[in-house]
Coordinates of C-alpha atoms and ligand atoms in Angstrom, one line a residue:
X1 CA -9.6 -25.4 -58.8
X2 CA -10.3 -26.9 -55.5
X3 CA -7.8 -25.5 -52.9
X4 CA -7.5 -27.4 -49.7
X5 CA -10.2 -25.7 -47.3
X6 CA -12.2 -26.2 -50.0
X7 CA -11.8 -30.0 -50.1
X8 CA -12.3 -29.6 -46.2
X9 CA -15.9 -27.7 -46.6
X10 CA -17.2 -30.8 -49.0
X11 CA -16.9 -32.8 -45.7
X12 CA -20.3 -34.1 -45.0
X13 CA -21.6 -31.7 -48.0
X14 CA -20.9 -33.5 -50.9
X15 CA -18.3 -37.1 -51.6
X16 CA -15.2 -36.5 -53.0
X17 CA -14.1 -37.9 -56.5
X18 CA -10.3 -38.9 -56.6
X19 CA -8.6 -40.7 -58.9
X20 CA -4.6 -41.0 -60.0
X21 CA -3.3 -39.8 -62.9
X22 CA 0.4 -39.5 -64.1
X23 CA 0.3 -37.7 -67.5
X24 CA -1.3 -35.2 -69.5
X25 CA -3.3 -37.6 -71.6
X26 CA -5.4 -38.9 -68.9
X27 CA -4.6 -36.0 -66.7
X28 CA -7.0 -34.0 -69.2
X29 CA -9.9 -36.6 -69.7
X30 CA -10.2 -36.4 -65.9
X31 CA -10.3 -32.6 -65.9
X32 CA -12.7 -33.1 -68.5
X33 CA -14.4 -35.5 -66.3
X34 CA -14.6 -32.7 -63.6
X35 CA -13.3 -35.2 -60.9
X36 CA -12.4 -32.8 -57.4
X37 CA -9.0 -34.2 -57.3
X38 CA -5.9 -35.7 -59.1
X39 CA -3.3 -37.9 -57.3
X40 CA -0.2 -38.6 -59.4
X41 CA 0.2 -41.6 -57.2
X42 CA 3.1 -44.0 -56.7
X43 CA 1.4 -47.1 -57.9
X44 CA 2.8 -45.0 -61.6
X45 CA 5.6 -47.9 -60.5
X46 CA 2.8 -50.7 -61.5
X47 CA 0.5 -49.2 -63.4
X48 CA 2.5 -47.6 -65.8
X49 CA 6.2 -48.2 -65.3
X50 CA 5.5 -52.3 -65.3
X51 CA 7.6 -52.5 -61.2
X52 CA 5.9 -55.2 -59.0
X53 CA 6.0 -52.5 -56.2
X54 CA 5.5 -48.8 -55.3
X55 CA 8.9 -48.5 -54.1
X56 CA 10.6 -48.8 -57.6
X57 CA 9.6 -44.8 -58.6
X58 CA 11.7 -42.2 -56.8
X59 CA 11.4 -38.0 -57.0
X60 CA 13.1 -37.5 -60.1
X61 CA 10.5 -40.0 -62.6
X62 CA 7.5 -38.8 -60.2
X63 CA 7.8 -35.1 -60.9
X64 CA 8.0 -35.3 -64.2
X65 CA 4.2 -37.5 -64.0
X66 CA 3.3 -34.7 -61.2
X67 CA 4.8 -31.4 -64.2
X68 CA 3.2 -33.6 -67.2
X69 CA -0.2 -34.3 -65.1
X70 CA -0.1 -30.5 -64.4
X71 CA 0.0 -29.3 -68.0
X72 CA -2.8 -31.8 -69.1
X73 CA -5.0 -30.6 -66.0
X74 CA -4.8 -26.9 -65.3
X75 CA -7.1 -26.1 -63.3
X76 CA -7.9 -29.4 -61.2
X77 CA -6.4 -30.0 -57.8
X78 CA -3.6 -32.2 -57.9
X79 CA -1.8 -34.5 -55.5
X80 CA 2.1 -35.6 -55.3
X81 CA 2.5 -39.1 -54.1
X82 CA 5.9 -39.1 -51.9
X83 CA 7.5 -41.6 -53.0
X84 CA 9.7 -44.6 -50.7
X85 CA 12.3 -42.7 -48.4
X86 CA 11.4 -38.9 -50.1
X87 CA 9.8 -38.2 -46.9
X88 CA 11.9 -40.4 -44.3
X89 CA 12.7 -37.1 -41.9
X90 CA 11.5 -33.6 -41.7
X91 CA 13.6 -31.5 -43.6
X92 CA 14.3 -33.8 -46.2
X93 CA 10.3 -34.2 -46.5
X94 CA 10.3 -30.3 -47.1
X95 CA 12.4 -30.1 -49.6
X96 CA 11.0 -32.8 -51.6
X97 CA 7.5 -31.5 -50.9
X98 CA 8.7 -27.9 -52.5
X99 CA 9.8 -29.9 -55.6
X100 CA 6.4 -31.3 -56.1
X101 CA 5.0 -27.5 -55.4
X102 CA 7.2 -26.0 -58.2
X103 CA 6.5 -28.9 -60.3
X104 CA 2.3 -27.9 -60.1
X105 CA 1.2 -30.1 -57.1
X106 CA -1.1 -28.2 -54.4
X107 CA -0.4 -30.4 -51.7
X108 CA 1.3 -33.6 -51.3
X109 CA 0.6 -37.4 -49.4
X110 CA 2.4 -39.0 -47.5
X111 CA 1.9 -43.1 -46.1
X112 CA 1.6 -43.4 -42.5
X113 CA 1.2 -41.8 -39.2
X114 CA 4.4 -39.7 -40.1
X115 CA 3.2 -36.8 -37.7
X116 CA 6.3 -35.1 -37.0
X117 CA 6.8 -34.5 -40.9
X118 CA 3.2 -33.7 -41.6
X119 CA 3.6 -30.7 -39.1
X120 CA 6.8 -29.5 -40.4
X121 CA 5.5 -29.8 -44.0
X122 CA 2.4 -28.0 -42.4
X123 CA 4.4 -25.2 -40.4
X124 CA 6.0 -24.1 -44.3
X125 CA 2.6 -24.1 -45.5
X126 CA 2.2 -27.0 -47.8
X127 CA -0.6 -28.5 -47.6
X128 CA -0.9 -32.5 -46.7
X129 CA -3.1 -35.5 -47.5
X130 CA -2.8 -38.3 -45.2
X131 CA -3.1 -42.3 -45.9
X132 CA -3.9 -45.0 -43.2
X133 CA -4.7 -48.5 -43.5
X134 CA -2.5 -50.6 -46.1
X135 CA 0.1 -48.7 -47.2
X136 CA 1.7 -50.0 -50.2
X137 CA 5.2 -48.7 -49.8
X138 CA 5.7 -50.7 -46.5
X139 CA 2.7 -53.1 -46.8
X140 CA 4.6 -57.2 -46.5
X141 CA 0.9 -58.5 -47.6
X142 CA -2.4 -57.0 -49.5
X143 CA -4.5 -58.3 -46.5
X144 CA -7.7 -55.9 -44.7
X145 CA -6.4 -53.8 -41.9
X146 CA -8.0 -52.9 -38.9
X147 CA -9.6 -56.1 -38.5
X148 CA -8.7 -56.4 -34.6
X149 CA -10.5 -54.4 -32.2
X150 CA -6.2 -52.8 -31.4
X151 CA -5.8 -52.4 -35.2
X152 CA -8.5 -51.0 -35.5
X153 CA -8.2 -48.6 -32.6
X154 CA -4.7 -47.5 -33.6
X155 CA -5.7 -46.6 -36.6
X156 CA -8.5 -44.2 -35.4
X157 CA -6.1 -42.8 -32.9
X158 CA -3.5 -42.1 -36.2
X159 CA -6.1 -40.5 -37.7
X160 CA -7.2 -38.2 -34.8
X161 CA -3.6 -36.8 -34.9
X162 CA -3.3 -36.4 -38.4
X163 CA -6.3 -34.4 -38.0
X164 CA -4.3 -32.6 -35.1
X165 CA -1.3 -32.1 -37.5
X166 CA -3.1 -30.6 -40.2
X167 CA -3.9 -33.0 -43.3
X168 CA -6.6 -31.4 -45.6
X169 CA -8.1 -35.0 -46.4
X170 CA -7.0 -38.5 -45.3
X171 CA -6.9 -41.6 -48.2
X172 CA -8.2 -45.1 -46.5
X173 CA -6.9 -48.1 -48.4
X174 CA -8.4 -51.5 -47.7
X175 CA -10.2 -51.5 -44.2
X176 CA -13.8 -53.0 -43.1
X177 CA -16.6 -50.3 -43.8
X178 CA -17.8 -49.8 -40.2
X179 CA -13.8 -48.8 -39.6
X180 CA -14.3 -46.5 -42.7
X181 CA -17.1 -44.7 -41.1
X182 CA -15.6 -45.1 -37.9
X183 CA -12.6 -42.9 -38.4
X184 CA -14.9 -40.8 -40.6
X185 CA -17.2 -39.9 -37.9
X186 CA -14.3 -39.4 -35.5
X187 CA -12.8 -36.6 -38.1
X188 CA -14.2 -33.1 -37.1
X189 CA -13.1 -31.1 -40.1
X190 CA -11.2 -33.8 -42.3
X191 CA -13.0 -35.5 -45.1
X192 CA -11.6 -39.3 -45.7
X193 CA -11.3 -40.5 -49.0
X194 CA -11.5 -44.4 -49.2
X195 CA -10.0 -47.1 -51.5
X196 CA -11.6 -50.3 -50.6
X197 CA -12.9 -48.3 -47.1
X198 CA -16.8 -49.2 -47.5
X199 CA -19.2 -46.3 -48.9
X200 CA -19.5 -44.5 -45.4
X201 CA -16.8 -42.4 -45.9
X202 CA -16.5 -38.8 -47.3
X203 CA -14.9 -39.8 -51.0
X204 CA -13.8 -42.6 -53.1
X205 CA -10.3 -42.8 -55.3
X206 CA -9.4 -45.5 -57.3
X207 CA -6.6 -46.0 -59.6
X208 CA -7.3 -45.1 -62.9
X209 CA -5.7 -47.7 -64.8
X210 CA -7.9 -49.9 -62.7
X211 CA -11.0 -47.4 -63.4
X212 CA -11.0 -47.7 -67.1
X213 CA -9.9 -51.0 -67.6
X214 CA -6.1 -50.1 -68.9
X215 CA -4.7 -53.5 -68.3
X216 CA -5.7 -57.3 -68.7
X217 CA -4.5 -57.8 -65.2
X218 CA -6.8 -59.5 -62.1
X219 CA -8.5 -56.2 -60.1
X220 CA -7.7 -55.9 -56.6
X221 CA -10.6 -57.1 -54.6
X222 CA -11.7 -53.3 -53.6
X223 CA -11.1 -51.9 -57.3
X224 CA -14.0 -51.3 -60.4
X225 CA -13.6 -51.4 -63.7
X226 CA -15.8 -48.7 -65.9
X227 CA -14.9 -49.5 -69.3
X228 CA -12.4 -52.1 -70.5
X229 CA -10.1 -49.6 -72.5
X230 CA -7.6 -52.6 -73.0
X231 CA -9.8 -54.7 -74.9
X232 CA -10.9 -51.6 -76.7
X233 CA -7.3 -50.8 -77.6
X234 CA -6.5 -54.2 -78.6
X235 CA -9.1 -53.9 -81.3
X236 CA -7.9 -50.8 -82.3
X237 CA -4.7 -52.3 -83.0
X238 CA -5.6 -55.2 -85.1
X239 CA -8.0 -53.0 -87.1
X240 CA -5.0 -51.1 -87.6
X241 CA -2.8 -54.0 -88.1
X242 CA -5.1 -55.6 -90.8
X243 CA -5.7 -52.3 -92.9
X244 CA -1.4 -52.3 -92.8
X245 CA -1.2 -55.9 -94.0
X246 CA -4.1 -55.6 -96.6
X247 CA -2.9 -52.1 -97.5
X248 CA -6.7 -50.8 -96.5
X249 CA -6.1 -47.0 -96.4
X250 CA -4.1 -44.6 -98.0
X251 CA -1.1 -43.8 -96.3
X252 CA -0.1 -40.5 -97.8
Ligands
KIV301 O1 -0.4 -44.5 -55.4 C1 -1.6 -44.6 -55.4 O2 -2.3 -44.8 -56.4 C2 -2.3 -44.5 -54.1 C3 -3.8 -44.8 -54.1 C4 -3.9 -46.3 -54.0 C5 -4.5 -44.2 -53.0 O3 -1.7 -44.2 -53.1

């Protein structure tokens, strides 16, 4: 299992492969899949729970995905999503973060240039992943960030000082590519792991239900489908439905 200096050391070495999980099912096909690391992320709230945003999941629902996700993938690095307000000041942040520890997370991530809560997390040794650009929990439209020459450098400078604080990898969601490698090349030690960031930086994640085509929904513009797993399913189901209504099989 990748622990965090490791994810560190693949910085420039080799591109990180991320994607969310939230159970043991799918938390043991990506083990299988030998993907570096696992984020139980919040978007559970769309993906899985059927909420139109990230901030309908609190800490009690999200570790029991982080506890399930642990026990399908034992031996794969996994990440705890703090969820809306979990990590709204310091101590509370720490606490929380402990939870996600004893529940089998190795480090946690937390939205936003929080940097006074990174380092406190930091200071009692858990380990941090950092996430700039749109930021789901707070986000009041799905647009690019960093577009403007300010944007953009605010965002670098939040990064720098992530860095500074002590992150172990930083997620980019939804900014132009030349941003992505930007802030990538401006990271001594800290690999950045984009979503919709361009190919220039040091990893990709994607969300899974996304990845494998869970849902009949319309992708966000910066998400790929591998496998329609929904259509799949349907047809599963009918099959299944017909050989019911026909009496097909034996049902002893
Ligand atoms: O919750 C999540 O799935 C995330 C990814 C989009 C990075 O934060």
């Amino acid at each position: 299992m990748l622990q965090a200096n490791d994810i560190k050391a693949l910085k420039g070495k080799s591109p990180i492969v991320m994607i969310t999980a939230y159970d043991a099912c799918f938390a043991r096909m990506a083990e299988a899949a030998q993907v570096d690391m696992i984020l139980v992320g919040d978007s559970v709230a769309n993906v899985v729970l059927g909420f139109s945003t990230t901030r309908d999941v609190g800490m009690e629902e999200m570790l029991m995905f982080v506890s399930a996700t642990r026990r399908g993938a034992p031996d794969t690095h996994i990440v705890a999503d703090m969820p809306w307000r979990s990590d709204v000041e310091p101590e509370i942040a720490l606490k929380n973060a402990q939870r996600f520890v004893l529940a089998g997370a190795n480090s946690v991530k937390i939205e936003g240039a929080c940097i006074k809560v990174v380092r406190h997390l930091r200071q009692a040794g858990i380990e941090v992943v950092g996430h700039l650009g749109l930021l789901p929990q707070t986000a009041t439209s799905f647009r690019q960030h960093g577009q403007s020459a300010d944007e953009a450098e605010k965002l670098l400078q939040d990064a720098i000082e992530l860095e500074q604080a002590g992150v172990c990898a930083l997620v980019l969601e939804h900014i132009p590519e030349r941003l992505g490698a930007h802030i990538s090349q401006g990271l001594q030690h800290v690999p950045t792991i984009g979503i919709g960031a361009g190919n220039l930086v040091d990893g990709q994640v994607l969300v899974l239900h996304d990845a494998l085509g869970l849902h009949p929904f319309k992708l966000p513009p910066f998400a790929h489908k591998f496998v329609d797993l929904y259509a799949q399913g349907v047809m599963g189901l009918e099959a299944y439905a017909e050989s019911v209504r026909k009496k097909k099989e034996n049902y002893f």
